[in-house]
Amino acid sequence: MISTQKDLLDSQLFVESDAFQNVSSFKQKYDHHIDTSLFIITTHLIDVKAEVMPISFALTMTYPESWVSSEVPEIDLSNGDILSHDTQYRNVVNGIVEEIVIYQAELYPSYNSILYPLDNQLVYLNLSMKKANESGSNLAYLEINKLHYYDQTKHRNYHLIESGIHNQVQQYNVEIGKQTKQFYDLFNVAYFKYSHKNIYSYLKIIQYIILSILIATFALLINPKVGTAISGRISVIGSSVFSLSANIFQVNTLIRAGSGITLIDIMTAFAGFMILLCFLITTRTIKLNDEFGHDASKVYDLIMFRVLIFYTVIFFIITYIQV
């Protein structure tokens, strides 16, 4: 699971060796570039169910006024939706425009729930100029040279561990009559890698899985001398099944269901196995109580209680450390 997620993220961050040569070729043909800096103002919680992340960012652009027909260059976000934009500053001196525009948008993260709640999310800002390939003497394109991350929001689920920017050129051919012409699009890809791995979010999501195990395990301490009263212990262990089911329902409301085995599936299977063990231990306790008396069955319950608690703690600690 770890290698699967790593391969997915690495493949999307990887830039082919000839990509930079294509960027250079693009710039030679479309040399009217708009110098741009990207400022990340605010990012919001990643909605892993709807697969969107609201974001607020600003672009500072410098360019000759004659290169752009509109007051604000039309920006295209290929992996999201720009909801609105607001020009904060615009100044024209000797035909050179300097402006700052703030955008509100929704991005589509690179979603992978295999390791949820210890997963990573990769978020792109894939920006380009709209209508960059239309015929005309002045073909301008966006060139982001600097990335600034000013977001100070304390996120409850993901935190930034890596960010960067690289340029990519997409080349495609169009047949016009008997001729084939090449067209290019330059994408400024700013990427942000977020990690879900922190103790708080980990425990918050799996708390009911742990609770269901503890309910069943602590029921082993119920060891009445009257044999018929052992049915109360069985009822307590059975209630842990409903606790576990409620947790799985809660998790499924947070993430989009996918095929294959996930970390949550393994945790659920482990919890179910521990609850089943508690049932089996109870049947053994009843037998010991009948054959050797209450003291023998009580010692057995205490030993098994400590064993189950120990392996439960080890399981969740190792899971967190390894992932």
mmCIF file of N, CA and C in Angstrom, residues 124-207:
data_model
loop_
_atom_site.group_PDB
_atom_site.id
_atom_site.type_symbol
_atom_site.label_atom_id
_atom_site.label_comp_id
_atom_site.label_asym_id
_atom_site.label_seq_id
_atom_site.Cartn_x
_atom_site.Cartn_y
_atom_site.Cartn_z
ATOM 1 N N TYR A 124 -2.698 20.321 -7.336
ATOM 2 C CA TYR A 124 -2.069 21.101 -8.393
ATOM 3 C C TYR A 124 -2.780 22.432 -8.579
ATOM 4 N N LEU A 125 -1.993 23.417 -8.958
ATOM 5 C CA LEU A 125 -2.514 24.640 -9.574
ATOM 6 C C LEU A 125 -1.967 24.638 -10.999
ATOM 7 N N ASN A 126 -2.777 24.183 -11.936
ATOM 8 C CA ASN A 126 -2.333 24.032 -13.324
ATOM 9 C C ASN A 126 -2.848 25.219 -14.124
ATOM 10 N N LEU A 127 -2.049 26.289 -14.180
ATOM 11 C CA LEU A 127 -2.488 27.564 -14.746
ATOM 12 C C LEU A 127 -1.922 27.786 -16.139
ATOM 13 N N SER A 128 -2.724 28.413 -16.980
ATOM 14 C CA SER A 128 -2.279 28.796 -18.317
ATOM 15 C C SER A 128 -3.136 29.951 -18.800
ATOM 16 N N MET A 129 -2.705 30.569 -19.902
ATOM 17 C CA MET A 129 -3.484 31.643 -20.518
ATOM 18 C C MET A 129 -4.582 31.043 -21.375
ATOM 19 N N LYS A 130 -5.745 31.630 -21.325
ATOM 20 C CA LYS A 130 -6.812 31.219 -22.223
ATOM 21 C C LYS A 130 -6.540 31.758 -23.633
ATOM 22 N N LYS A 131 -6.914 30.978 -24.624
ATOM 23 C CA LYS A 131 -6.818 31.387 -26.032
ATOM 24 C C LYS A 131 -5.380 31.731 -26.402
ATOM 25 N N ALA A 132 -4.424 31.003 -25.856
ATOM 26 C CA ALA A 132 -3.019 31.316 -26.129
ATOM 27 C C ALA A 132 -2.622 30.967 -27.556
ATOM 28 N N ASN A 133 -3.379 30.079 -28.215
ATOM 29 C CA ASN A 133 -2.979 29.627 -29.542
ATOM 30 C C ASN A 133 -3.778 30.247 -30.666
ATOM 31 N N GLU A 134 -4.545 31.285 -30.377
ATOM 32 C CA GLU A 134 -5.275 31.946 -31.449
ATOM 33 C C GLU A 134 -4.308 32.678 -32.363
ATOM 34 N N SER A 135 -4.708 32.815 -33.614
ATOM 35 C CA SER A 135 -3.848 33.498 -34.578
ATOM 36 C C SER A 135 -3.753 34.970 -34.215
ATOM 37 N N GLY A 136 -2.612 35.564 -34.480
ATOM 38 C CA GLY A 136 -2.394 36.967 -34.169
ATOM 39 C C GLY A 136 -0.915 37.237 -34.013
ATOM 40 N N SER A 137 -0.553 38.500 -33.996
ATOM 41 C CA SER A 137 0.864 38.853 -33.937
ATOM 42 C C SER A 137 1.398 38.840 -32.514
ATOM 43 N N ASN A 138 0.504 39.047 -31.548
ATOM 44 C CA ASN A 138 0.930 39.088 -30.156
ATOM 45 C C ASN A 138 0.353 37.895 -29.405
ATOM 46 N N LEU A 139 1.134 36.828 -29.278
ATOM 47 C CA LEU A 139 0.703 35.650 -28.547
ATOM 48 C C LEU A 139 1.408 35.634 -27.189
ATOM 49 N N ALA A 140 0.657 35.891 -26.140
ATOM 50 C CA ALA A 140 1.235 35.943 -24.805
ATOM 51 C C ALA A 140 0.939 34.651 -24.062
ATOM 52 N N TYR A 141 1.841 34.283 -23.196
ATOM 53 C CA TYR A 141 1.622 33.117 -22.360
ATOM 54 C C TYR A 141 2.076 33.429 -20.934
ATOM 55 N N LEU A 142 1.548 32.676 -20.017
ATOM 56 C CA LEU A 142 1.833 32.874 -18.598
ATOM 57 C C LEU A 142 3.112 32.143 -18.224
ATOM 58 N N GLU A 143 3.982 32.806 -17.502
ATOM 59 C CA GLU A 143 5.208 32.175 -17.014
ATOM 60 C C GLU A 143 5.384 32.498 -15.535
ATOM 61 N N ILE A 144 5.107 31.507 -14.694
ATOM 62 C CA ILE A 144 5.233 31.701 -13.252
ATOM 63 C C ILE A 144 6.675 31.415 -12.845
ATOM 64 N N ASN A 145 7.316 32.420 -12.286
ATOM 65 C CA ASN A 145 8.720 32.303 -11.906
ATOM 66 C C ASN A 145 8.923 32.083 -10.414
ATOM 67 N N LYS A 146 7.972 32.511 -9.597
ATOM 68 C CA LYS A 146 8.146 32.424 -8.149
ATOM 69 C C LYS A 146 6.868 31.908 -7.509
ATOM 70 N N LEU A 147 7.051 31.145 -6.439
ATOM 71 C CA LEU A 147 5.938 30.611 -5.670
ATOM 72 C C LEU A 147 6.126 30.998 -4.212
ATOM 73 N N HIS A 148 5.101 31.603 -3.644
ATOM 74 C CA HIS A 148 5.133 32.013 -2.242
ATOM 75 C C HIS A 148 3.932 31.397 -1.532
ATOM 76 N N TYR A 149 4.192 30.738 -0.427
ATOM 77 C CA TYR A 149 3.135 30.070 0.336
ATOM 78 C C TYR A 149 2.947 30.826 1.637
ATOM 79 N N TYR A 150 1.887 31.635 1.703
ATOM 80 C CA TYR A 150 1.652 32.472 2.869
ATOM 81 C C TYR A 150 0.522 31.967 3.762
ATOM 82 N N ASP A 151 -0.044 30.851 3.431
ATOM 83 C CA ASP A 151 -1.178 30.336 4.193
ATOM 84 C C ASP A 151 -0.740 29.966 5.611
ATOM 85 N N GLN A 152 -1.382 30.561 6.590
ATOM 86 C CA GLN A 152 -1.084 30.279 7.999
ATOM 87 C C GLN A 152 -2.222 29.523 8.678
ATOM 88 N N THR A 153 -3.154 29.003 7.888
ATOM 89 C CA THR A 153 -4.304 28.302 8.449
ATOM 90 C C THR A 153 -3.864 27.011 9.133
ATOM 91 N N LYS A 154 -4.369 26.783 10.318
ATOM 92 C CA LYS A 154 -4.085 25.544 11.036
ATOM 93 C C LYS A 154 -5.111 24.496 10.616
ATOM 94 N N HIS A 155 -4.691 23.595 9.739
ATOM 95 C CA HIS A 155 -5.616 22.601 9.224
ATOM 96 C C HIS A 155 -5.797 21.459 10.220
ATOM 97 N N ARG A 156 -7.018 20.958 10.258
ATOM 98 C CA ARG A 156 -7.325 19.902 11.204
ATOM 99 C C ARG A 156 -7.022 18.524 10.633
ATOM 100 N N ASN A 157 -6.811 18.439 9.322
ATOM 101 C CA ASN A 157 -6.584 17.096 8.785
ATOM 102 C C ASN A 157 -5.267 16.975 8.019
ATOM 103 N N TYR A 158 -4.978 17.876 7.074
ATOM 104 C CA TYR A 158 -3.754 17.752 6.277
ATOM 105 C C TYR A 158 -2.806 18.915 6.562
ATOM 106 N N HIS A 159 -1.498 18.659 6.425
ATOM 107 C CA HIS A 159 -0.527 19.733 6.550
ATOM 108 C C HIS A 159 0.480 19.632 5.413
ATOM 109 N N LEU A 160 0.984 20.763 4.979
ATOM 110 C CA LEU A 160 1.884 20.837 3.828
ATOM 111 C C LEU A 160 3.253 20.279 4.183
ATOM 112 N N ILE A 161 3.775 19.389 3.321
ATOM 113 C CA ILE A 161 5.117 18.846 3.537
ATOM 114 C C ILE A 161 6.048 19.145 2.367
ATOM 115 N N GLU A 162 5.503 19.538 1.228
ATOM 116 C CA GLU A 162 6.356 19.818 0.066
ATOM 117 C C GLU A 162 5.591 20.685 -0.927
ATOM 118 N N SER A 163 6.294 21.604 -1.575
ATOM 119 C CA SER A 163 5.682 22.426 -2.611
ATOM 120 C C SER A 163 6.744 22.777 -3.648
ATOM 121 N N GLY A 164 6.305 23.132 -4.821
ATOM 122 C CA GLY A 164 7.235 23.487 -5.890
ATOM 123 C C GLY A 164 6.490 23.897 -7.139
ATOM 124 N N ILE A 165 7.245 24.195 -8.178
ATOM 125 C CA ILE A 165 6.651 24.624 -9.432
ATOM 126 C C ILE A 165 7.521 24.149 -10.586
ATOM 127 N N HIS A 166 6.899 23.704 -11.651
ATOM 128 C CA HIS A 166 7.627 23.386 -12.874
ATOM 129 C C HIS A 166 6.732 23.650 -14.073
ATOM 130 N N ASN A 167 7.355 23.893 -15.203
ATOM 131 C CA ASN A 167 6.627 24.204 -16.434
ATOM 132 C C ASN A 167 6.571 22.976 -17.329
ATOM 133 N N GLN A 168 5.427 22.774 -17.965
ATOM 134 C CA GLN A 168 5.258 21.679 -18.897
ATOM 135 C C GLN A 168 4.627 22.209 -20.183
ATOM 136 N N VAL A 169 5.047 21.634 -21.286
ATOM 137 C CA VAL A 169 4.494 22.006 -22.586
ATOM 138 C C VAL A 169 3.773 20.813 -23.180
ATOM 139 N N GLN A 170 2.535 21.048 -23.585
ATOM 140 C CA GLN A 170 1.765 20.021 -24.276
ATOM 141 C C GLN A 170 1.730 20.376 -25.762
ATOM 142 N N GLN A 171 2.203 19.449 -26.571
ATOM 143 C CA GLN A 171 2.241 19.671 -28.021
ATOM 144 C C GLN A 171 1.176 18.811 -28.698
ATOM 145 N N TYR A 172 0.474 19.385 -29.646
ATOM 146 C CA TYR A 172 -0.515 18.625 -30.402
ATOM 147 C C TYR A 172 -0.555 19.126 -31.843
ATOM 148 N N ASN A 173 -0.944 18.234 -32.742
ATOM 149 C CA ASN A 173 -0.973 18.531 -34.175
ATOM 150 C C ASN A 173 -2.415 18.688 -34.641
ATOM 151 N N VAL A 174 -2.608 19.633 -35.540
ATOM 152 C CA VAL A 174 -3.925 19.888 -36.114
ATOM 153 C C VAL A 174 -3.784 19.907 -37.633
ATOM 154 N N GLU A 175 -4.602 19.107 -38.306
ATOM 155 C CA GLU A 175 -4.590 19.074 -39.767
ATOM 156 C C GLU A 175 -5.476 20.177 -40.319
ATOM 157 N N ILE A 176 -4.864 21.046 -41.094
ATOM 158 C CA ILE A 176 -5.577 22.146 -41.744
ATOM 159 C C ILE A 176 -5.394 21.974 -43.245
ATOM 160 N N GLY A 177 -6.430 21.451 -43.902
ATOM 161 C CA GLY A 177 -6.314 21.134 -45.325
ATOM 162 C C GLY A 177 -5.326 20.004 -45.519
ATOM 163 N N LYS A 178 -4.307 20.245 -46.334
ATOM 164 C CA LYS A 178 -3.276 19.247 -46.567
ATOM 165 C C LYS A 178 -2.073 19.441 -45.662
ATOM 166 N N GLN A 179 -2.133 20.445 -44.830
ATOM 167 C CA GLN A 179 -1.002 20.745 -43.948
ATOM 168 C C GLN A 179 -1.301 20.313 -42.506
ATOM 169 N N THR A 180 -0.254 19.981 -41.814
ATOM 170 C CA THR A 180 -0.347 19.663 -40.391
ATOM 171 C C THR A 180 0.445 20.698 -39.607
ATOM 172 N N LYS A 181 -0.233 21.407 -38.759
ATOM 173 C CA LYS A 181 0.409 22.451 -37.978
ATOM 174 C C LYS A 181 0.514 22.027 -36.519
ATOM 175 N N GLN A 182 1.611 22.441 -35.906
ATOM 176 C CA GLN A 182 1.844 22.126 -34.498
ATOM 177 C C GLN A 182 1.417 23.292 -33.615
ATOM 178 N N PHE A 183 0.738 22.960 -32.550
ATOM 179 C CA PHE A 183 0.331 23.945 -31.567
ATOM 180 C C PHE A 183 0.838 23.503 -30.196
ATOM 181 N N TYR A 184 0.992 24.464 -29.313
ATOM 182 C CA TYR A 184 1.558 24.187 -27.998
ATOM 183 C C TYR A 184 0.723 24.874 -26.919
ATOM 184 N N ASP A 185 0.707 24.280 -25.775
ATOM 185 C CA ASP A 185 0.152 24.906 -24.578
ATOM 186 C C ASP A 185 1.180 24.784 -23.461
ATOM 187 N N LEU A 186 1.460 25.877 -22.780
ATOM 188 C CA LEU A 186 2.386 25.878 -21.655
ATOM 189 C C LEU A 186 1.584 25.874 -20.361
ATOM 190 N N PHE A 187 1.860 24.902 -19.522
ATOM 191 C CA PHE A 187 1.186 24.817 -18.232
ATOM 192 C C PHE A 187 2.189 25.132 -17.127
ATOM 193 N N ASN A 188 1.793 26.032 -16.254
ATOM 194 C CA ASN A 188 2.573 26.339 -15.064
ATOM 195 C C ASN A 188 2.009 25.510 -13.925
ATOM 196 N N VAL A 189 2.719 24.457 -13.552
ATOM 197 C CA VAL A 189 2.203 23.520 -12.558
ATOM 198 C C VAL A 189 2.836 23.824 -11.200
ATOM 199 N N ALA A 190 2.051 24.433 -10.318
ATOM 200 C CA ALA A 190 2.458 24.594 -8.928
ATOM 201 C C ALA A 190 1.828 23.449 -8.147
ATOM 202 N N TYR A 191 2.629 22.707 -7.406
ATOM 203 C CA TYR A 191 2.106 21.540 -6.708
ATOM 204 C C TYR A 191 2.343 21.662 -5.210
ATOM 205 N N PHE A 192 1.437 21.047 -4.463
ATOM 206 C CA PHE A 192 1.491 21.060 -3.000
ATOM 207 C C PHE A 192 1.181 19.654 -2.511
ATOM 208 N N LYS A 193 2.099 19.095 -1.769
ATOM 209 C CA LYS A 193 1.915 17.746 -1.242
ATOM 210 C C LYS A 193 1.544 17.841 0.232
ATOM 211 N N TYR A 194 0.383 17.300 0.563
ATOM 212 C CA TYR A 194 -0.122 17.358 1.925
ATOM 213 C C TYR A 194 -0.084 15.965 2.556
ATOM 214 N N SER A 195 0.243 15.929 3.826
ATOM 215 C CA SER A 195 0.278 14.673 4.560
ATOM 216 C C SER A 195 -0.831 14.659 5.605
ATOM 217 N N HIS A 196 -1.450 13.505 5.746
ATOM 218 C CA HIS A 196 -2.499 13.324 6.741
ATOM 219 C C HIS A 196 -1.931 12.746 8.030
ATOM 220 N N LYS A 197 -0.633 12.522 8.052
ATOM 221 C CA LYS A 197 -0.038 11.775 9.151
ATOM 222 C C LYS A 197 0.271 12.676 10.348
ATOM 223 N N ASN A 198 -0.631 12.720 11.268
ATOM 224 C CA ASN A 198 -0.347 13.294 12.574
ATOM 225 C C ASN A 198 -1.210 12.566 13.598
ATOM 226 N N ILE A 199 -0.748 12.537 14.817
ATOM 227 C CA ILE A 199 -1.381 11.745 15.868
ATOM 228 C C ILE A 199 -2.837 12.152 16.067
ATOM 229 N N TYR A 200 -3.102 13.454 16.031
ATOM 230 C CA TYR A 200 -4.450 13.939 16.327
ATOM 231 C C TYR A 200 -5.465 13.414 15.320
ATOM 232 N N SER A 201 -5.197 13.617 14.032
ATOM 233 C CA SER A 201 -6.154 13.180 13.019
ATOM 234 C C SER A 201 -6.246 11.655 12.969
ATOM 235 N N TYR A 202 -5.119 10.989 13.214
ATOM 236 C CA TYR A 202 -5.104 9.515 13.213
ATOM 237 C C TYR A 202 -6.028 8.959 14.291
ATOM 238 N N LEU A 203 -5.853 9.456 15.528
ATOM 239 C CA LEU A 203 -6.676 8.967 16.634
ATOM 240 C C LEU A 203 -8.128 9.402 16.500
ATOM 241 N N LYS A 204 -8.341 10.582 15.937
ATOM 242 C CA LYS A 204 -9.705 11.082 15.793
ATOM 243 C C LYS A 204 -10.525 10.189 14.867
ATOM 244 N N ILE A 205 -9.905 9.684 13.823
ATOM 245 C CA ILE A 205 -10.636 8.887 12.836
ATOM 246 C C ILE A 205 -10.808 7.445 13.291
ATOM 247 N N ILE A 206 -9.792 6.890 13.988
ATOM 248 C CA ILE A 206 -9.872 5.474 14.378
ATOM 249 C C ILE A 206 -10.358 5.294 15.807
ATOM 250 N N GLN A 207 -10.805 6.364 16.452
ATOM 251 C CA GLN A 207 -11.147 6.273 17.875
ATOM 252 C C GLN A 207 -12.243 5.238 18.139
#
